[in-house]
């Protein structure tokens, strides 16, 4: 077997795909440029204004102090109060204080809907309402790795103005604003299950702090409501409790509030009906904003048209001007006018009038626009010049009215507001911008990579013999180096992206060129690839992406039905009619024995049935996107601890436990059936003990985590210990198992019975003596099947009682026939258990379905390849397209059937806490766990991909393959996977072909979603549907390809071990 | 001989196609507010009924049915009963397949079953007419060398086209266009009908085109 060329080729293909993805994503998901400049007090002075009128920083601000209470995920619905509602749900009417204040003291308080900009994740929101800027898409992924905010922001400005900012609550703030607070009391935020630590920590400190005098701005970020939503959903008694607690907090704060203090109560985002957030549906973006002050806050109670909805960016300039600090440099918000006195009424003693505030705001926004457009060219020039001219006009109007001493007209105020709104809209529109050149380059590299993958998979045998890789890679590297040198020469720096892209492109073109010279015709588009084509084109439509789970199942179902129909069309499924007497017998095609056809046909139909059943059942494990209106997420997705009905909980638990044990049992059963559990190697130890032990740990862990918190108070410590220990033990056992599997992958049991010299004469002599004059390598190749067949034959003889004494074999090797597939299956089994542990308990059923469906696909492939074995003329081991397409579509199908969706809010963050209920200190481990959880099915199917090659050999029946492999009269024996060792060349090429085909299918899907994102980049749904789909598809490809390589590497590891085994055996036995 | 058979088939197919057309037009006279989308089930059953009747009549008149060994009344009766049972079973089979393909299980079961009836009329009924209630012959017909007459070939083509048409008809359902024909099962039954018509048109043409390659065994 040629290990190195295969691995090199696969690595190369994977890396050109990666380069393509990298290039495209680099052009598609651009980050908004951060303007690292800060506003100062001098900025807000009008040009030529006299100093006496003044630097407004020196003036007495409207408010000396402010208390900002951020209640995470305070949805706008939570804050409303409806006295008519007699039977409020858990989240309704629980914050009466807001309504009380707003109606009883209308001049002091007001309640607004506070609309966040997507993405509605907490860190993006904190950035948004401190800098006043708009978030970009790429920030979504940074939720784990909070890093300091470098742009100008409110906290920084307050600090510059000498205000003492005291912070308490969510520790994200401390990582975003390191060393900016006068005092900070951070509490761990990551543990979603913990409803009380952060809130209680704040409650212990907020009132003493407020009563003291060591603060000017107090920020308190409560997390309980958000965590309650994530854990129980909004409609749960715990939410009522939490909101009532918040009501009390707000009341106490109001009671302690002094007249010079502004109180802001706000939510950073809302939540969906399941308590999650991150997207851009109104349920997620609409939070509540409540403003209150002891002194009259709203100069004109109801004279003005009130804004219904306040954009979240508007808080920044408003707070800045009310507290007397400059507006942060890159804010694009607009001051909240009702908070400022009318121009003509000088009722308010201090502070800016509406026109003044707006003027400062307009100037700041205009300056930011100028700076930004000088740094980046992404805002279209015509809209920029339009805005510029509007600003000049406003500026002259305002300055003339000020110099006349007359208050600015309401029209001017309105047009300043309009200007600010249009700037905000322009920014929103242009920060979703792309780099077309990079995108095109990425598309080109990926498209060519797909072509290369397809061509090489068709020509795998030739490719392996000739070795096509060396020259192209060398020349690619040379050209890439030249480009890098050129870049240094021209610009003085290297842009790695382009160099890597050039290398990838050159190698692809060169490989294609070389393969062209080999000039083998490619087969025409076979129907299974038509299904793949449909699948890929379905990624171009948002409706199909939204209902992707069903689309994939539909296509899979079609392909499953296609296989038997096609076999019947070829006349292979049912035993043919008695031979036609009219034709001369020589022209008759060779046909399989009737019994074989009957058996395989029946097996085929059974596996089609199982497959169809699995497909249909898997539909009931889907989750729901927000776009799917009337969809109910699967009941199995709810973690047991959230199921309130205890009978349902017990039922779910038992079902999960049954599927878990079925998973372990099936695995064990298979290994035992093929004799892989006899020896004393460490792998067998793994299969026999570690696997069941890990399953038991998982079962116990589920039981422990399902217990309601308050039911066993006296055992609380034990339970929390078990919640940490059990999953960790399970992970540890599985990890140990994987390690042992890698160290010693053989599951072959060798038994030497009798002294060799006495047995040797009774053995049948080998058919051919390869040991004369041929190289040791060839001898090995010839002797191994001999040895194996001898073992096998003597084993069978030994089965009967009479032969026991006499026909004892010299060596018995159990499990040699499944030497390749047994470790692979063990690997899949252990990985599956580990991944299942990261899912909600109910998904055990889905994992069991996955196992059954994989087995059904394998058997379908086996039967159909047996039935059509006489027709195919290519490589004996070659796996046709249909099963590979089935296999890879099944990976997408079970991505959905394990409750995942290609959207960010649907990521199962709970996976990060399995075994770590207290949260994490780093970010690598939780990110890994969440990735493993998300791409579980991709991982399992990618690792198990080589099984498609082995399965027909594992299920080999006597006499079916004999004719094909041309084994002559020895063909009667069932040699199973040892055939692969007989034909190492064909084995290598088939393995390469299989993996390349799998990679091609995955790569084609990524390419399609990349095309979708590129073509539909101005589509309404691009950020909601296509961009997340692209991210998920690309990450799925990366994970799949890595684990595909792991699977192939394990096969090679086994191959090495088998070779070693035979080296060790042969000298003893055959000479 | 070829020309005669093909011409006969073409005219038979034309009659069937015309019956579909009539079934679409005629109810508009009899039923108030008739439209293919609005009163879809009426349209569907009128098409299915007329296709069934015309099919049986045409095949009976042309005398294309498997040779019978016995000609007694009881034998004919049992054959008729078996045919009906087969038709019913095929409706149930199609219903199951459609549900497995993702149609709702309980709600709109009537619509699903109607689609199954339509599909059975387009496929199973023709099989029954041409081959009789003989499942083995059906399986044999749908293999590459299984066709034994031009009618078998036409059966292959029309059946394949109807099923592929219904399959393609499922494609627009998830799209968010909010058109009346996206309602279940309108697009599928329309697809099946269009596929069937295509098959009726394609079969004589295809056979004429390939008449050199087609070598049927003698019956
Ligand atoms: Zn939040
Ligand atoms: Zn949250």
PDB file of C-alpha atoms in Angstrom, chain B residues 3-4 6 10 14 23 47 57-58 63-64 76 90 93-94 99 103 113 121 124 126 139 161 175 197 210:
ATOM      1  CA  UNK B   3     -45.802   2.038 -38.837  1.00  0.00           C
ATOM      2  CA  UNK B   4     -49.166   0.528 -38.119  1.00  0.00           C
ATOM      3  CA  UNK B   6     -46.849   3.280 -33.949  1.00  0.00           C
ATOM      4  CA  UNK B  10     -50.102   7.592 -31.334  1.00  0.00           C
ATOM      5  CA  UNK B  14     -53.956  11.276 -28.494  1.00  0.00           C
ATOM      6  CA  UNK B  23     -61.638  16.447 -17.953  1.00  0.00           C
ATOM      7  CA  UNK B  47     -58.870  13.625 -14.614  1.00  0.00           C
ATOM      8  CA  UNK B  57     -61.767   1.410 -23.225  1.00  0.00           C
ATOM      9  CA  UNK B  58     -58.818   1.962 -25.543  1.00  0.00           C
ATOM     10  CA  UNK B  63     -57.269  -5.872 -27.614  1.00  0.00           C
ATOM     11  CA  UNK B  64     -53.910  -5.356 -26.034  1.00  0.00           C
ATOM     12  CA  UNK B  76     -62.365 -13.284 -15.772  1.00  0.00           C
ATOM     13  CA  UNK B  90     -50.907   0.520  -5.372  1.00  0.00           C
ATOM     14  CA  UNK B  93     -48.269   2.074  -1.691  1.00  0.00           C
ATOM     15  CA  UNK B  94     -48.071   5.458  -3.385  1.00  0.00           C
ATOM     16  CA  UNK B  99     -45.760  10.335   3.189  1.00  0.00           C
ATOM     17  CA  UNK B 103     -45.973  14.797   3.097  1.00  0.00           C
ATOM     18  CA  UNK B 113     -54.444   9.886  -0.996  1.00  0.00           C
ATOM     19  CA  UNK B 121     -54.263   5.788 -12.556  1.00  0.00           C
ATOM     20  CA  UNK B 124     -50.675   0.983 -12.205  1.00  0.00           C
ATOM     21  CA  UNK B 126     -51.952   1.086 -17.456  1.00  0.00           C
ATOM     22  CA  UNK B 139     -41.070  -6.008 -12.568  1.00  0.00           C
ATOM     23  CA  UNK B 161     -42.479  10.375 -16.904  1.00  0.00           C
ATOM     24  CA  UNK B 175     -40.384  28.264  -2.058  1.00  0.00           C
ATOM     25  CA  UNK B 197     -48.800  13.962 -21.080  1.00  0.00           C
ATOM     26  CA  UNK B 210     -35.322   3.934 -32.087  1.00  0.00           C
TER      27      UNK B 210
END
